[in-house]
Amino acid sequence: MNIPKLVVKNITRRKGRFVFTLLGITIGIASFVTLLSLGGGLKKEIKKQAAELGANLVVTPKGWCAYEQVSVLTGEQLPEAIPLNVVGKIAAIKGLTAVPYLTERTAYRNNPISVIGILPEEMKRFKNWEMERGKYFATQDEKALVIGSGIAGQFELKPGDELTVRGERLPIRGILKETGGKDDIALYIPLSVAQKLYEVGSNVSFIAIKVDDIAKIDSYIMQIQEAANVAVVSDKQLLKSVLSIVGTVSMTLQLIAAVAILAAAFGIINTMMTAISERKREIGILQAIGAPRGTIFFIFFLESGCYGLLGGVFGVVGGMLFSLFASPYISQNEFTSLIKGGDLAGAMDARIILGSILFSVAVALVSGLYPAWMAARMTPVEAISYE
Amino acid sequence: MNDVIIRTENLIKTYSTGKVKTEALRGVDLEIPRGSFSAIVGPSGHGKSTLMHLIGGLDRPTEGGVFIDGEDISRLSNGRLAALRARKIGFVFQFFNLLQSLTAGENVETAMMFAGEPEKGQSDKARELLALVGLSEKLKSKPSELSGGQQQRVAIARALANDPEILMMDEPTGNLDSASEAEVLDTIFRLHREGKTVVIVTHNDEIAKRAEMVIKIKDGKLADRGSLT
């Protein structure tokens, strides 16, 4: 016999109570892990999208809120508030390459899809796009579509098929090679065609800019602001601002999960107190056969810790499974539309797994302190004489 | 002169419940020789079990001292008192008090664990002890699968796990039928013949008659101490 074996025998003697107490901490940790991995996945994806945007600076209308900044990265529909001539003014500044985006939405088979109006040649150079199938736009104002590989795969589209955008049937000219980002899940049409279809005059949503020398970025920002009445944000600022919003949302969700864990902690305290009350005579017997108070404390402390360890392990597994299976449904939400199942699995790194299990054990051990102390402070006679 | 293993000096135990004070023992002086068989007898509620708890180190006196092998155990720290119980004393109680989640063998092994017996040798020794009380085939049985007599014999095997010099028993046959009582008494007397000091709290006249020394407690005092036969 040894103490761990005795502990396992003790906690599994009331199987129903053991399972329900374990479920409490498991659910708490699972929800914590799910939200942590969703937040992690979102941050990871946003960083990826920022890198993929390929811009050092983003020009937006003045007064854009944080949600609109997020949308630059997620490809959501944005207000069209920058006149196209601003693009020309900015492009005229030496050392800058500027490409405009007109981000809109359409629906295909009841699914919302991003439609992006672009200057075909400039964008192809800016993004180094390559074609998987079909051809790229032949002219700057061709009434046709080039689509991302994700959309083509999802709806089994091929060059020559037609899609209706704002009531206009447009042929698919070609399919882009997979980029691994949001470029894969959008439809592209020449800017002039998009402006007519969406009736936005000569306006665009935002402008992405590459600079020739990153050391001069502050000077370029000033030159742009002198040339036009616009807001300019660097990719790093944009990323910081977006991550800060995501971080706040994640933190709020994790706090909600922490409440679930707190409730589970009280479940453990309750179970341990009940166990001590039921096993009062046994505590006396253990003392009579030579168990010191420290050992009695340790036995109950360890029992409590076991709930944390098992709940942590099951919670992490449950959280991972839930993240994988639930993410397709969660990704219907615009804010989390970037997240795909595979990316979430990537967000479950060893740090989250180990950290969650350790957190669970720590919560359970803290929950076990008072019950274990109660058990250890009993005198042998008090415990043996308990009826 | 006999070799004294347990001695008490003016042993007083008072229980306080709120403002009410109950004197359970009122000055008991006692000497129990090594290797003797002593029966503590007397009416219920007059202090027999309290005396056993005090001389067994399960409780502390309000006044006076308990000496085992000349050491005043009432002044020991909780840790040293637990070590003394683990090393020197084996307890058997009226209601068996086995750990219900463990098998008979594991109950015996648990006592060995606290006595510092390495885990490796526990299983063999537990089997030997259960064989000693005639229960070798019940090694894997849970207490709920055993009769009262069998449970009490497992409790005796557990009490022997640390190879104690002193066996203290509180009404060990009080909850048994006649057949089981005979089995348990046979085991107890055999252990005494093998050299254990046995102190037994009992209402059983048969045990009292066969004891070498009868300690009669009445109203918390020593009413009569039979001489060693």
Coordinates of N, CA and C in Angstrom, one line a residue, chain A residues 49-203:
Chain A
Q49 N -3.0 37.2 -41.7 CA -3.6 38.0 -42.7 C -2.9 39.3 -42.8
A50 N -2.4 39.9 -41.7 CA -1.7 41.1 -41.8 C -0.4 41.0 -42.6
A51 N 0.2 39.8 -42.5 CA 1.4 39.5 -43.3 C 1.0 39.4 -44.7
E52 N -0.1 38.7 -45.0 CA -0.5 38.5 -46.3 C -1.0 39.7 -47.1
L53 N -1.5 40.7 -46.3 CA -2.0 41.9 -46.9 C -0.8 42.6 -47.7
G54 N 0.4 42.3 -47.2 CA 1.5 42.7 -48.0 C 1.8 44.2 -48.0
A55 N 1.1 44.9 -47.1 CA 1.2 46.4 -47.1 C 2.0 46.8 -45.8
N56 N 2.7 47.9 -46.0 CA 3.4 48.5 -44.9 C 2.5 49.6 -44.3
L57 N 1.6 50.2 -45.1 CA 0.7 51.2 -44.6 C -0.7 50.9 -45.2
V58 N -1.7 51.4 -44.4 CA -3.0 51.3 -44.9 C -3.7 52.7 -44.8
V59 N -4.2 53.1 -45.9 CA -4.9 54.4 -45.9 C -6.4 54.2 -45.8
T60 N -7.0 54.9 -44.8 CA -8.4 54.7 -44.5 C -9.0 56.1 -44.4
P61 N -10.4 56.2 -44.5 CA -11.0 57.5 -44.3 C -10.8 57.9 -42.9
K62 N -10.8 59.2 -42.6 CA -10.6 59.6 -41.2 C -11.8 59.2 -40.4
G63 N -11.6 58.8 -39.1 CA -12.7 58.5 -38.2 C -13.1 57.1 -38.2
W64 N -12.4 56.2 -38.9 CA -12.8 54.8 -38.9 C -12.7 54.2 -37.4
C65 N -13.6 53.4 -37.1 CA -13.6 52.8 -35.8 C -12.7 51.5 -35.9
A66 N -12.5 50.9 -34.7 CA -11.6 49.7 -34.6 C -12.2 48.6 -35.4
Y67 N -13.5 48.4 -35.4 CA -14.1 47.3 -36.1 C -13.8 47.4 -37.6
E68 N -13.8 48.6 -38.1 CA -13.5 48.8 -39.5 C -12.1 48.4 -39.8
Q69 N -11.2 48.7 -38.8 CA -9.8 48.3 -39.0 C -9.6 46.8 -39.0
V70 N -10.4 46.1 -38.2 CA -10.4 44.7 -38.2 C -10.8 44.2 -39.6
S71 N -11.8 44.8 -40.1 CA -12.4 44.4 -41.4 C -11.4 44.5 -42.6
V72 N -10.4 45.4 -42.4 CA -9.3 45.5 -43.5 C -8.7 44.1 -43.6
L73 N -8.5 43.5 -42.4 CA -7.8 42.2 -42.3 C -8.7 41.0 -42.7
T74 N -10.0 41.2 -42.2 CA -10.9 40.0 -42.4 C -11.6 40.0 -43.8
G75 N -11.5 41.2 -44.5 CA -12.1 41.3 -45.8 C -13.6 41.5 -45.8
E76 N -14.1 42.0 -44.7 CA -15.5 42.3 -44.6 C -15.9 43.5 -45.4
Q77 N -17.2 43.7 -45.7 CA -17.6 44.9 -46.4 C -17.3 46.2 -45.7
L78 N -16.8 47.2 -46.4 CA -16.4 48.4 -45.7 C -17.1 49.6 -46.5
P79 N -17.2 50.7 -45.8 CA -17.7 51.9 -46.4 C -16.8 52.4 -47.6
E80 N -17.4 52.9 -48.6 CA -16.6 53.4 -49.7 C -16.4 54.9 -49.6
A81 N -15.4 55.4 -49.0 CA -15.3 56.8 -48.6 C -14.0 57.5 -49.1
I82 N -13.2 56.8 -49.9 CA -12.0 57.4 -50.4 C -12.1 57.6 -51.9
P83 N -12.1 58.8 -52.4 CA -12.1 59.0 -53.8 C -10.9 58.4 -54.5
L84 N -11.2 57.9 -55.7 CA -10.1 57.2 -56.4 C -8.9 58.1 -56.7
N85 N -9.2 59.4 -56.9 CA -8.1 60.3 -57.3 C -7.0 60.4 -56.2
V86 N -7.4 60.0 -54.9 CA -6.5 60.0 -53.8 C -5.4 58.9 -54.1
V87 N -5.8 57.8 -54.7 CA -4.8 56.8 -55.1 C -3.8 57.3 -56.0
G88 N -4.2 58.1 -56.9 CA -3.2 58.7 -57.9 C -2.3 59.6 -57.2
K89 N -2.8 60.5 -56.2 CA -2.0 61.4 -55.5 C -0.9 60.7 -54.7
I90 N -1.4 59.6 -54.0 CA -0.5 58.8 -53.2 C 0.6 58.1 -54.0
A91 N 0.1 57.5 -55.1 CA 1.0 56.8 -56.0 C 2.1 57.7 -56.6
A92 N 1.7 59.0 -56.7 CA 2.7 60.0 -57.2 C 3.9 60.2 -56.3
I93 N 3.7 59.9 -55.0 CA 4.8 60.1 -54.0 C 5.9 59.1 -54.4
K94 N 7.1 59.5 -54.5 CA 8.2 58.6 -54.9 C 8.5 57.6 -53.8
G95 N 8.6 56.4 -54.2 CA 9.0 55.4 -53.2 C 7.8 54.6 -52.7
L96 N 6.5 54.9 -53.2 CA 5.3 54.2 -52.7 C 4.7 53.5 -53.8
T97 N 4.1 52.3 -53.5 CA 3.3 51.5 -54.4 C 1.9 51.4 -53.8
A98 N 0.9 52.0 -54.4 CA -0.5 52.0 -53.8 C -1.5 51.2 -54.6
V99 N -2.2 50.4 -53.9 CA -3.3 49.6 -54.6 C -4.6 49.9 -53.8
P100 N -5.7 50.2 -54.6 CA -7.0 50.5 -53.9 C -7.8 49.2 -53.7
Y101 N -8.6 49.1 -52.7 CA -9.5 48.0 -52.5 C -11.0 48.6 -52.4
L102 N -11.9 47.9 -53.1 CA -13.3 48.2 -52.8 C -13.9 46.9 -52.3
T103 N -14.2 46.8 -51.0 CA -14.6 45.6 -50.4 C -16.1 45.6 -50.3
E104 N -16.8 44.6 -51.0 CA -18.2 44.5 -50.9 C -18.6 43.1 -50.6
R105 N -19.9 42.8 -50.7 CA -20.4 41.5 -50.4 C -21.4 41.1 -51.5
T106 N -21.5 39.8 -51.7 CA -22.6 39.2 -52.5 C -23.0 37.9 -51.8
A107 N -23.9 37.2 -52.4 CA -24.3 35.9 -51.8 C -24.3 34.9 -53.0
Y108 N -23.9 33.7 -52.6 CA -23.9 32.6 -53.6 C -24.5 31.4 -52.9
R109 N -25.5 30.8 -53.4 CA -26.2 29.7 -52.7 C -26.4 30.0 -51.2
N110 N -26.9 31.2 -50.9 CA -27.2 31.6 -49.6 C -26.0 31.8 -48.7
N111 N -24.8 31.8 -49.3 CA -23.6 32.0 -48.5 C -23.0 33.4 -48.8
P112 N -22.7 34.2 -47.7 CA -22.1 35.5 -48.0 C -20.7 35.3 -48.5
I113 N -20.3 36.1 -49.5 CA -19.0 36.0 -50.1 C -18.4 37.4 -50.3
S114 N -17.1 37.6 -50.0 CA -16.5 38.9 -50.2 C -16.3 39.1 -51.7
V115 N -16.6 40.3 -52.1 CA -16.4 40.7 -53.5 C -15.4 41.9 -53.4
I116 N -14.3 41.8 -54.1 CA -13.3 42.9 -54.0 C -13.0 43.5 -55.3
G117 N -13.2 44.8 -55.4 CA -12.9 45.5 -56.6 C -11.4 45.9 -56.6
I118 N -10.7 45.6 -57.7 CA -9.2 45.8 -57.7 C -8.8 46.4 -59.0
L119 N -7.6 47.0 -59.0 CA -7.0 47.3 -60.3 C -6.2 46.1 -60.7
P120 N -6.6 45.4 -61.7 CA -6.1 44.0 -62.0 C -4.6 43.9 -62.1
E121 N -4.0 44.7 -62.9 CA -2.5 44.6 -63.1 C -1.7 45.0 -61.9
E122 N -2.1 46.1 -61.3 CA -1.4 46.6 -60.1 C -1.5 45.6 -58.9
M123 N -2.7 45.0 -58.8 CA -2.9 44.1 -57.7 C -2.1 42.8 -57.9
K124 N -2.0 42.3 -59.2 CA -1.3 41.1 -59.5 C 0.2 41.3 -59.1
R125 N 0.7 42.5 -59.5 CA 2.1 42.8 -59.1 C 2.3 42.9 -57.6
F126 N 1.3 43.6 -57.0 CA 1.4 43.8 -55.5 C 1.4 42.5 -54.7
K127 N 0.6 41.6 -55.2 CA 0.4 40.3 -54.4 C 1.2 39.2 -55.0
N128 N 1.8 39.3 -56.1 CA 2.5 38.2 -56.8 C 1.6 37.0 -57.0
W129 N 0.3 37.3 -57.4 CA -0.6 36.2 -57.6 C -0.2 35.4 -58.8
E130 N -0.6 34.1 -58.7 CA -0.4 33.2 -59.9 C -1.7 32.5 -60.1
M131 N -1.9 32.0 -61.3 CA -3.1 31.4 -61.7 C -3.0 29.8 -61.5
E132 N -4.1 29.3 -61.0 CA -4.2 27.8 -60.9 C -4.8 27.2 -62.1
R133 N -5.9 27.8 -62.5 CA -6.6 27.4 -63.7 C -7.2 28.6 -64.4
G134 N -7.4 28.5 -65.7 CA -8.0 29.6 -66.5 C -7.0 30.8 -66.6
K135 N -7.6 32.0 -66.9 CA -6.7 33.1 -67.2 C -7.1 34.3 -66.2
Y136 N -6.1 35.2 -66.1 CA -6.3 36.4 -65.3 C -7.0 37.5 -66.2
F137 N -7.4 38.6 -65.6 CA -8.2 39.6 -66.4 C -7.3 40.0 -67.6
A138 N -8.0 40.1 -68.7 CA -7.3 40.6 -70.0 C -7.1 42.1 -70.0
T139 N -8.1 42.8 -69.5 CA -8.1 44.3 -69.5 C -8.4 44.8 -68.1
Q140 N -8.2 46.1 -67.9 CA -8.5 46.7 -66.5 C -10.0 46.9 -66.2
D141 N -10.8 46.7 -67.3 CA -12.3 46.9 -67.0 C -13.1 45.8 -67.6
E142 N -12.5 44.6 -67.6 CA -13.2 43.4 -68.2 C -14.3 43.0 -67.2
K143 N -15.5 42.7 -67.8 CA -16.7 42.3 -67.0 C -16.6 40.8 -66.7
A144 N -15.7 40.5 -65.8 CA -15.5 39.1 -65.5 C -15.0 38.9 -64.0
L145 N -14.9 37.7 -63.6 CA -14.4 37.4 -62.3 C -13.2 36.6 -62.3
V146 N -12.3 36.8 -61.3 CA -11.2 35.9 -60.9 C -11.5 35.5 -59.5
I147 N -11.5 34.2 -59.2 CA -11.9 33.8 -57.9 C -10.8 33.1 -57.1
G148 N -10.9 33.1 -55.8 CA -9.9 32.4 -54.9 C -10.1 30.9 -55.0
S149 N -9.1 30.2 -54.7 CA -9.1 28.7 -54.8 C -10.1 28.1 -53.8
G150 N -10.2 28.8 -52.6 CA -11.1 28.2 -51.6 C -12.6 28.3 -52.0
I151 N -13.0 29.4 -52.6 CA -14.3 29.5 -53.1 C -14.6 28.5 -54.2
A152 N -13.6 28.4 -55.1 CA -13.7 27.4 -56.2 C -13.9 26.0 -55.7
G153 N -13.1 25.6 -54.7 CA -13.3 24.3 -54.1 C -14.6 24.1 -53.4
Q154 N -15.0 25.1 -52.6 CA -16.2 25.0 -51.8 C -17.4 24.8 -52.6
F155 N -17.5 25.6 -53.7 CA -18.7 25.6 -54.6 C -18.5 24.8 -55.9
E156 N -17.4 24.2 -56.0 CA -17.1 23.4 -57.2 C -17.2 24.3 -58.5
L157 N -16.6 25.4 -58.5 CA -16.7 26.3 -59.6 C -15.4 26.2 -60.5
K158 N -15.6 26.4 -61.8 CA -14.5 26.3 -62.7 C -14.5 27.4 -63.7
P159 N -13.4 27.7 -64.4 CA -13.4 28.8 -65.4 C -14.5 28.5 -66.4
G160 N -15.3 29.6 -66.8 CA -16.4 29.4 -67.7 C -17.7 29.4 -67.0
D161 N -17.8 29.1 -65.7 CA -19.0 29.1 -65.0 C -19.4 30.6 -64.8
E162 N -20.7 30.8 -64.5 CA -21.1 32.2 -64.3 C -21.6 32.4 -62.9
L163 N -21.4 33.6 -62.4 CA -21.9 34.0 -61.1 C -22.7 35.3 -61.2
T164 N -23.7 35.4 -60.4 CA -24.5 36.7 -60.4 C -24.0 37.6 -59.3
V165 N -23.6 38.8 -59.7 CA -23.2 39.8 -58.7 C -24.0 41.0 -58.9
R166 N -24.8 41.4 -57.9 CA -25.7 42.5 -58.0 C -26.6 42.5 -59.2
G167 N -27.1 41.3 -59.5 CA -28.0 41.1 -60.7 C -27.3 41.0 -62.0
E168 N -26.0 41.1 -62.0 CA -25.2 41.0 -63.3 C -24.5 39.6 -63.4
R169 N -24.8 38.9 -64.5 CA -24.1 37.6 -64.6 C -22.7 37.8 -65.1
L170 N -21.7 37.3 -64.4 CA -20.3 37.5 -64.8 C -19.6 36.2 -64.9
P171 N -18.9 36.0 -66.0 CA -18.2 34.7 -66.2 C -16.9 34.6 -65.3
I172 N -16.6 33.4 -64.9 CA -15.3 33.2 -64.1 C -14.2 33.1 -65.2
R173 N -13.2 34.0 -65.1 CA -12.1 34.0 -66.1 C -11.1 33.0 -65.6
G174 N -10.8 33.0 -64.3 CA -9.7 32.1 -63.8 C -9.8 31.9 -62.3
I175 N -9.0 30.9 -61.8 CA -8.9 30.6 -60.4 C -7.5 30.9 -59.9
L176 N -7.3 31.6 -58.8 CA -6.0 31.9 -58.3 C -5.4 30.7 -57.6
K177 N -4.1 30.7 -57.6 CA -3.4 29.6 -56.8 C -3.7 29.9 -55.3
E178 N -3.7 28.8 -54.6 CA -4.0 28.9 -53.1 C -2.9 29.8 -52.4
T179 N -3.4 30.7 -51.6 CA -2.5 31.6 -50.8 C -2.4 31.2 -49.4
G180 N -3.5 30.5 -48.9 CA -3.6 30.1 -47.5 C -4.2 31.1 -46.7
G181 N -4.7 32.2 -47.3 CA -5.3 33.3 -46.5 C -6.6 33.7 -47.0
K182 N -7.0 34.9 -46.7 CA -8.4 35.3 -47.1 C -8.5 35.6 -48.6
D183 N -7.4 35.7 -49.3 CA -7.5 35.9 -50.8 C -8.1 34.6 -51.4
D184 N -8.1 33.5 -50.7 CA -8.6 32.3 -51.2 C -10.2 32.3 -51.2
I185 N -10.7 33.2 -50.3 CA -12.2 33.1 -50.1 C -12.9 34.4 -50.6
A186 N -12.4 34.9 -51.6 CA -13.0 36.1 -52.2 C -13.2 36.0 -53.7
L187 N -14.1 36.9 -54.2 CA -14.2 37.0 -55.7 C -13.6 38.4 -56.0
Y188 N -12.9 38.4 -57.2 CA -12.3 39.7 -57.6 C -12.8 40.1 -58.9
I189 N -13.1 41.4 -59.0 CA -13.6 42.0 -60.2 C -12.8 43.3 -60.4
P190 N -12.7 43.7 -61.6 CA -12.0 45.0 -61.9 C -12.7 46.1 -61.2
L191 N -11.9 47.1 -60.6 CA -12.5 48.2 -59.8 C -13.6 49.0 -60.5
S192 N -13.4 49.3 -61.7 CA -14.4 50.1 -62.4 C -15.7 49.4 -62.6
V193 N -15.6 48.1 -62.8 CA -16.8 47.2 -62.9 C -17.5 47.2 -61.5
A194 N -16.7 47.0 -60.5 CA -17.3 46.9 -59.1 C -18.0 48.2 -58.7
Q195 N -17.3 49.3 -59.1 CA -17.8 50.7 -58.7 C -19.2 50.9 -59.4
K196 N -19.3 50.4 -60.6 CA -20.6 50.5 -61.3 C -21.7 49.6 -60.7
L197 N -21.3 48.4 -60.5 CA -22.3 47.4 -59.9 C -22.8 47.9 -58.6
Y198 N -21.9 48.3 -57.7 CA -22.3 48.7 -56.4 C -22.7 50.2 -56.3
E199 N -22.6 50.9 -57.4 CA -23.0 52.3 -57.5 C -22.3 53.2 -56.4
V200 N -21.0 53.1 -56.4 CA -20.3 53.9 -55.4 C -19.5 55.0 -56.0
G201 N -19.8 55.4 -57.2 CA -19.1 56.4 -57.9 C -17.7 56.0 -58.2
S202 N -16.8 56.9 -57.8 CA -15.4 56.6 -58.1 C -14.6 56.3 -56.7
N203 N -15.4 56.0 -55.7 CA -14.8 55.7 -54.4 C -14.3 54.3 -54.2

